[in-house]
mmCIF file of C-alpha atoms in Angstrom:
data_model
loop_
_atom_site.group_PDB
_atom_site.id
_atom_site.type_symbol
_atom_site.label_atom_id
_atom_site.label_comp_id
_atom_site.label_asym_id
_atom_site.label_seq_id
_atom_site.Cartn_x
_atom_site.Cartn_y
_atom_site.Cartn_z
ATOM 1 C CA ASP A 1 1.699 6.757 -14.668
ATOM 2 C CA VAL A 2 2.987 8.882 -11.802
ATOM 3 C CA VAL A 3 6.597 8.022 -10.661
ATOM 4 C CA MET A 4 7.466 8.735 -7.069
ATOM 5 C CA THR A 5 11.260 9.137 -6.280
ATOM 6 C CA GLN A 6 12.556 9.151 -2.845
ATOM 7 C CA SER A 7 15.768 10.108 -1.291
ATOM 8 C CA PRO A 8 18.048 9.037 0.344
ATOM 9 C CA LEU A 9 17.457 5.254 -0.088
ATOM 10 C CA SER A 10 19.471 4.669 2.888
ATOM 11 C CA LEU A 11 19.415 6.758 6.098
ATOM 12 C CA PRO A 12 21.796 5.832 8.972
ATOM 13 C CA VAL A 13 20.623 8.107 11.918
ATOM 14 C CA THR A 14 21.661 8.365 15.668
ATOM 15 C CA LEU A 15 19.299 7.811 18.317
ATOM 16 C CA GLY A 16 17.458 10.874 19.398
ATOM 17 C CA GLN A 17 18.762 12.890 16.212
ATOM 18 C CA PRO A 18 16.138 14.178 13.577
ATOM 19 C CA ALA A 19 15.662 12.295 10.393
ATOM 20 C CA SER A 20 14.202 13.396 6.831
ATOM 21 C CA ILE A 21 13.241 11.687 3.690
ATOM 22 C CA SER A 22 12.327 13.501 0.607
ATOM 23 C CA CYS A 23 9.744 12.232 -2.050
ATOM 24 C CA ARG A 24 9.067 13.857 -5.559
ATOM 25 C CA SER A 25 6.287 13.060 -7.899
ATOM 26 C CA SER A 26 6.531 13.155 -11.685
ATOM 27 C CA GLN A 27 3.497 15.397 -11.787
ATOM 28 C CA SER A 28 1.585 17.481 -9.389
ATOM 29 C CA LEU A 29 -0.511 15.427 -6.714
ATOM 30 C CA VAL A 30 -3.055 18.282 -6.192
ATOM 31 C CA TYR A 31 -6.576 17.121 -7.072
ATOM 32 C CA SER A 32 -9.184 19.281 -8.673
ATOM 33 C CA ASP A 33 -11.131 19.267 -5.215
ATOM 34 C CA GLY A 34 -7.807 21.069 -3.717
ATOM 35 C CA ASP A 35 -6.707 18.031 -1.691
ATOM 36 C CA THR A 36 -3.335 16.252 -2.199
ATOM 37 C CA TYR A 37 -3.359 12.457 -1.886
ATOM 38 C CA LEU A 38 0.281 11.868 -0.685
ATOM 39 C CA ASN A 39 0.523 9.228 2.290
ATOM 40 C CA TRP A 40 3.510 8.175 4.077
ATOM 41 C CA PHE A 41 3.920 4.219 5.099
ATOM 42 C CA GLN A 42 6.222 2.541 7.508
ATOM 43 C CA GLN A 43 7.350 -1.054 7.275
ATOM 44 C CA ARG A 44 9.105 -2.411 10.372
ATOM 45 C CA PRO A 45 11.493 -5.425 9.768
ATOM 46 C CA GLY A 46 9.039 -8.576 9.278
ATOM 47 C CA GLN A 47 5.907 -6.649 9.196
ATOM 48 C CA SER A 48 3.258 -5.207 6.910
ATOM 49 C CA PRO A 49 3.195 -1.731 6.008
ATOM 50 C CA ARG A 50 1.306 0.800 8.340
ATOM 51 C CA ARG A 51 0.059 3.964 7.382
ATOM 52 C CA LEU A 52 1.450 6.857 9.282
ATOM 53 C CA ILE A 53 0.527 10.099 7.444
ATOM 54 C CA TYR A 54 -2.428 10.813 4.973
ATOM 55 C CA LYS A 55 -3.188 13.954 2.929
ATOM 56 C CA VAL A 56 0.704 15.130 3.214
ATOM 57 C CA SER A 57 0.662 16.041 6.775
ATOM 58 C CA ASN A 58 -2.324 14.409 8.786
ATOM 59 C CA ARG A 59 -1.068 11.795 11.268
ATOM 60 C CA ASP A 60 -2.984 8.405 11.620
ATOM 61 C CA SER A 61 -4.251 7.403 14.926
ATOM 62 C CA GLY A 62 -1.586 6.284 17.366
ATOM 63 C CA VAL A 63 1.094 7.617 15.362
ATOM 64 C CA PRO A 64 3.591 9.327 17.601
ATOM 65 C CA ASP A 65 3.795 13.340 17.181
ATOM 66 C CA ARG A 66 7.606 13.107 16.470
ATOM 67 C CA PHE A 67 6.650 12.037 12.801
ATOM 68 C CA SER A 68 5.395 15.059 10.687
ATOM 69 C CA GLY A 69 4.686 15.239 6.858
ATOM 70 C CA SER A 70 4.937 18.469 4.776
ATOM 71 C CA GLY A 71 5.157 19.498 1.259
ATOM 72 C CA SER A 72 2.933 20.582 -1.784
ATOM 73 C CA GLY A 73 2.632 19.882 -5.370
ATOM 74 C CA THR A 74 5.471 17.608 -6.367
ATOM 75 C CA ASP A 75 7.653 17.924 -3.418
ATOM 76 C CA PHE A 76 7.095 16.075 0.009
ATOM 77 C CA THR A 77 8.975 15.397 3.174
ATOM 78 C CA LEU A 78 8.601 12.738 6.171
ATOM 79 C CA LYS A 79 10.336 14.107 9.128
ATOM 80 C CA ILE A 80 11.224 12.261 12.333
ATOM 81 C CA SER A 81 11.938 14.721 15.198
ATOM 82 C CA ARG A 82 14.086 12.392 17.394
ATOM 83 C CA VAL A 83 14.595 8.860 16.047
ATOM 84 C CA GLU A 84 13.786 6.293 18.323
ATOM 85 C CA ALA A 85 14.950 2.204 18.000
ATOM 86 C CA GLU A 86 11.465 1.496 17.035
ATOM 87 C CA ASP A 87 11.628 3.629 13.902
ATOM 88 C CA VAL A 88 13.883 1.295 12.208
ATOM 89 C CA GLY A 89 12.439 0.206 8.824
ATOM 90 C CA VAL A 90 11.675 1.251 5.350
ATOM 91 C CA TYR A 91 9.449 4.254 4.826
ATOM 92 C CA TYR A 92 7.599 4.690 1.537
ATOM 93 C CA CYS A 93 5.756 7.461 0.115
ATOM 94 C CA MET A 94 2.528 6.674 -2.266
ATOM 95 C CA GLN A 95 0.374 8.878 -4.288
ATOM 96 C CA GLY A 96 -3.254 8.480 -4.465
ATOM 97 C CA THR A 97 -4.461 11.283 -6.625
ATOM 98 C CA HIS A 98 -3.710 9.889 -10.155
ATOM 99 C CA TRP A 99 -5.063 6.256 -10.057
ATOM 100 C CA PRO A 100 -4.975 3.967 -11.337
ATOM 101 C CA PRO A 101 -2.356 2.935 -10.441
ATOM 102 C CA TRP A 102 -1.439 4.009 -7.133
ATOM 103 C CA THR A 103 2.310 4.289 -6.938
ATOM 104 C CA PHE A 104 4.964 4.189 -4.332
ATOM 105 C CA GLY A 105 8.256 5.393 -3.989
ATOM 106 C CA GLN A 106 11.126 2.963 -4.085
ATOM 107 C CA GLY A 107 11.554 3.174 0.036
ATOM 108 C CA THR A 108 14.108 4.729 2.365
ATOM 109 C CA LYS A 109 15.678 2.380 4.828
ATOM 110 C CA VAL A 110 16.001 3.946 8.129
ATOM 111 C CA GLU A 111 18.763 2.112 10.421
ATOM 112 C CA ILE A 112 20.621 3.036 13.840
ATOM 113 C CA LYS A 113 24.120 4.219 13.453
ATOM 114 C CA GLN B 1 -10.295 -3.067 15.245
ATOM 115 C CA VAL B 2 -9.819 -3.741 11.448
ATOM 116 C CA GLN B 3 -8.537 -7.154 10.900
ATOM 117 C CA LEU B 4 -7.377 -8.475 7.717
ATOM 118 C CA VAL B 5 -6.085 -12.235 7.328
ATOM 119 C CA GLU B 6 -4.855 -13.429 4.050
ATOM 120 C CA SER B 7 -4.451 -16.853 3.048
ATOM 121 C CA GLY B 8 -3.892 -19.215 0.167
ATOM 122 C CA GLY B 9 -0.285 -18.659 -0.546
ATOM 123 C CA GLY B 10 2.193 -21.290 -1.600
ATOM 124 C CA VAL B 11 4.655 -22.684 -4.276
ATOM 125 C CA VAL B 12 3.388 -23.120 -7.651
ATOM 126 C CA GLN B 13 4.742 -23.940 -11.007
ATOM 127 C CA PRO B 14 4.936 -21.303 -13.751
ATOM 128 C CA GLY B 15 1.798 -21.261 -15.754
ATOM 129 C CA ARG B 16 -0.421 -23.016 -13.003
ATOM 130 C CA SER B 17 -3.157 -21.065 -11.026
ATOM 131 C CA LEU B 18 -3.477 -19.952 -7.251
ATOM 132 C CA ARG B 19 -6.424 -18.264 -5.452
ATOM 133 C CA LEU B 20 -5.710 -15.835 -2.380
ATOM 134 C CA SER B 21 -8.403 -15.191 0.171
ATOM 135 C CA CYS B 22 -8.576 -12.308 2.552
ATOM 136 C CA ALA B 23 -11.045 -12.656 5.352
ATOM 137 C CA ALA B 24 -12.002 -9.118 6.919
ATOM 138 C CA SER B 25 -13.326 -7.914 10.065
ATOM 139 C CA GLY B 26 -13.751 -5.077 12.396
ATOM 140 C CA PHE B 27 -15.424 -2.694 9.935
ATOM 141 C CA THR B 28 -18.500 -3.002 7.513
ATOM 142 C CA PHE B 29 -16.727 -4.734 4.877
ATOM 143 C CA SER B 30 -19.557 -4.123 2.039
ATOM 144 C CA SER B 31 -19.019 -0.352 2.459
ATOM 145 C CA PHE B 32 -15.295 -0.106 1.469
ATOM 146 C CA GLY B 33 -13.170 -0.963 -1.630
ATOM 147 C CA MET B 34 -10.735 -3.436 -1.277
ATOM 148 C CA HIS B 35 -7.008 -3.759 -2.846
ATOM 149 C CA TRP B 36 -4.428 -6.115 -3.643
ATOM 150 C CA VAL B 37 -0.894 -5.167 -3.212
ATOM 151 C CA ARG B 38 2.571 -7.115 -3.463
ATOM 152 C CA GLN B 39 6.100 -6.900 -2.623
ATOM 153 C CA ALA B 40 8.522 -8.770 -4.340
ATOM 154 C CA PRO B 41 11.230 -10.450 -2.024
ATOM 155 C CA GLY B 42 13.687 -7.582 -0.888
ATOM 156 C CA LYS B 43 11.774 -5.125 -3.108
ATOM 157 C CA GLY B 44 9.197 -2.372 -2.934
ATOM 158 C CA LEU B 45 5.560 -2.230 -2.922
ATOM 159 C CA GLU B 46 3.484 -2.583 -6.142
ATOM 160 C CA TRP B 47 -0.285 -2.312 -6.192
ATOM 161 C CA VAL B 48 -2.032 -5.056 -7.829
ATOM 162 C CA ALA B 49 -5.673 -4.518 -8.036
ATOM 163 C CA VAL B 50 -8.799 -2.883 -6.423
ATOM 164 C CA ILE B 51 -12.394 -3.684 -6.374
ATOM 165 C CA SER B 52 -15.301 -1.192 -5.215
ATOM 166 C CA PHE B 53 -17.723 -2.083 -2.278
ATOM 167 C CA ASP B 54 -20.108 -3.448 -4.553
ATOM 168 C CA GLY B 55 -17.867 -5.392 -6.876
ATOM 169 C CA ASP B 56 -18.886 -3.500 -9.810
ATOM 170 C CA ASP B 57 -15.796 -1.566 -10.400
ATOM 171 C CA LYS B 58 -12.383 -3.488 -10.952
ATOM 172 C CA TYR B 59 -8.837 -2.030 -11.917
ATOM 173 C CA TYR B 60 -5.648 -4.099 -12.254
ATOM 174 C CA THR B 61 -2.029 -2.970 -12.858
ATOM 175 C CA ASP B 62 -1.033 -3.489 -16.456
ATOM 176 C CA SER B 63 1.254 -6.685 -15.752
ATOM 177 C CA VAL B 64 -1.394 -8.855 -14.308
ATOM 178 C CA LYS B 65 -4.433 -7.762 -16.595
ATOM 179 C CA GLY B 66 -5.953 -10.926 -18.180
ATOM 180 C CA ARG B 67 -4.285 -13.175 -15.931
ATOM 181 C CA PHE B 68 -5.656 -11.996 -12.440
ATOM 182 C CA THR B 69 -9.260 -11.475 -11.248
ATOM 183 C CA ILE B 70 -10.381 -9.709 -8.049
ATOM 184 C CA SER B 71 -13.460 -10.622 -6.566
ATOM 185 C CA ARG B 72 -15.362 -10.474 -3.025
ATOM 186 C CA ASP B 73 -18.251 -12.079 -1.295
ATOM 187 C CA ASN B 74 -19.675 -9.322 0.801
ATOM 188 C CA SER B 75 -21.954 -12.318 2.783
ATOM 189 C CA LYS B 76 -18.509 -13.844 3.839
ATOM 190 C CA ASN B 77 -16.567 -10.491 4.291
ATOM 191 C CA THR B 78 -13.885 -12.087 2.181
ATOM 192 C CA LEU B 79 -11.746 -10.593 -0.946
ATOM 193 C CA TYR B 80 -10.131 -12.869 -3.315
ATOM 194 C CA LEU B 81 -7.596 -12.825 -5.976
ATOM 195 C CA GLN B 82 -7.439 -15.663 -8.748
ATOM 196 C CA MET B 83 -4.178 -15.721 -10.360
ATOM 197 C CA ASN B 84 -3.870 -17.423 -13.510
ATOM 198 C CA SER B 85 -1.008 -18.432 -15.810
ATOM 199 C CA LEU B 86 1.366 -17.363 -12.992
ATOM 200 C CA ARG B 87 5.148 -16.101 -13.774
ATOM 201 C CA ALA B 88 8.239 -16.255 -11.708
ATOM 202 C CA GLU B 89 7.977 -12.568 -11.552
ATOM 203 C CA ASP B 90 4.607 -12.819 -9.800
ATOM 204 C CA THR B 91 6.742 -14.222 -6.745
ATOM 205 C CA ALA B 92 6.014 -11.874 -3.821
ATOM 206 C CA VAL B 93 4.002 -11.417 -0.471
ATOM 207 C CA TYR B 94 0.552 -10.380 -1.385
ATOM 208 C CA TYR B 95 -1.226 -8.121 0.951
ATOM 209 C CA CYS B 96 -4.820 -6.949 1.139
ATOM 210 C CA ALA B 97 -5.660 -3.343 2.023
ATOM 211 C CA LYS B 98 -8.667 -1.798 2.969
ATOM 212 C CA ASN B 99 -9.701 1.357 0.807
ATOM 213 C CA SER B 100 -9.278 4.595 2.833
ATOM 214 C CA HIS B 101 -12.911 5.789 2.021
ATOM 215 C CA GLY B 102 -16.446 4.173 1.358
ATOM 216 C CA GLY B 103 -18.062 4.287 -2.007
ATOM 217 C CA TYR B 104 -16.473 5.019 -5.006
ATOM 218 C CA ASP B 105 -13.833 7.349 -3.529
ATOM 219 C CA TYR B 106 -10.387 5.745 -4.303
ATOM 220 C CA PHE B 107 -8.631 8.822 -3.653
ATOM 221 C CA GLY B 108 -5.817 8.528 -1.027
ATOM 222 C CA GLY B 109 -5.622 4.952 -1.659
ATOM 223 C CA PHE B 110 -5.567 2.447 1.497
ATOM 224 C CA ASP B 111 -5.084 2.404 4.981
ATOM 225 C CA PHE B 112 -5.139 -0.934 7.041
ATOM 226 C CA TRP B 113 -3.014 -3.756 5.557
ATOM 227 C CA GLY B 114 -3.286 -7.687 6.511
ATOM 228 C CA GLN B 115 -0.101 -9.467 7.332
ATOM 229 C CA GLY B 116 0.465 -10.965 3.730
ATOM 230 C CA THR B 117 0.719 -14.425 1.928
ATOM 231 C CA MET B 118 3.554 -15.748 0.192
ATOM 232 C CA VAL B 119 3.441 -16.774 -3.481
ATOM 233 C CA THR B 120 6.221 -18.315 -4.904
ATOM 234 C CA VAL B 121 6.256 -19.467 -8.688
ATOM 235 C CA SER B 122 8.954 -21.673 -9.251
ATOM 236 C CA SER B 123 9.406 -25.176 -11.355
#
């Protein structure tokens, strides 16, 4: 199974400041069709997860443009350009290239300082 | 808009059974694979099972193979998870999630999630 490793696991940020979360996979997530199936999910307190980013860098409908995804191969990053109060929650990366199973990172908890 | 509503959770003794349901609306249910994903209290996300749009294709995580069965009724737009021989470690919120793509394309996993239903396995 592909192991997804996120860092940091806890991320205190100041409102209006940027935040960055790293996600590494134990093997390349590039599929033979050339696509890389790496998603990012946000889980706000008490809510179900919501997909933010798919295939590394594509924002889902309704996701603010302060969220961006980047990376390739085994190294990926989710960035929030200016953190807002509504961004508090846990963020998960997930790979969808080598399935089953679909595997998640441990989660990164974003909180306001 | 896509809506997924889980039900059927509760408290059950170890070794007993439970069946979860997920009522879907807002999309053509019969065209998309569907997943179950769980989250133990205070823990991360764990994929559990997937079923193809037509019910012919099923995959499970190792820890539930032989105990859980995923199924669907496309005439009722409903997904199910039959859970037998439940263990304490199955205690979690169970979410149903819609596969991102139609057909047998499971790459990319899932996009929309339900609100979840809590399963507690305890004597």
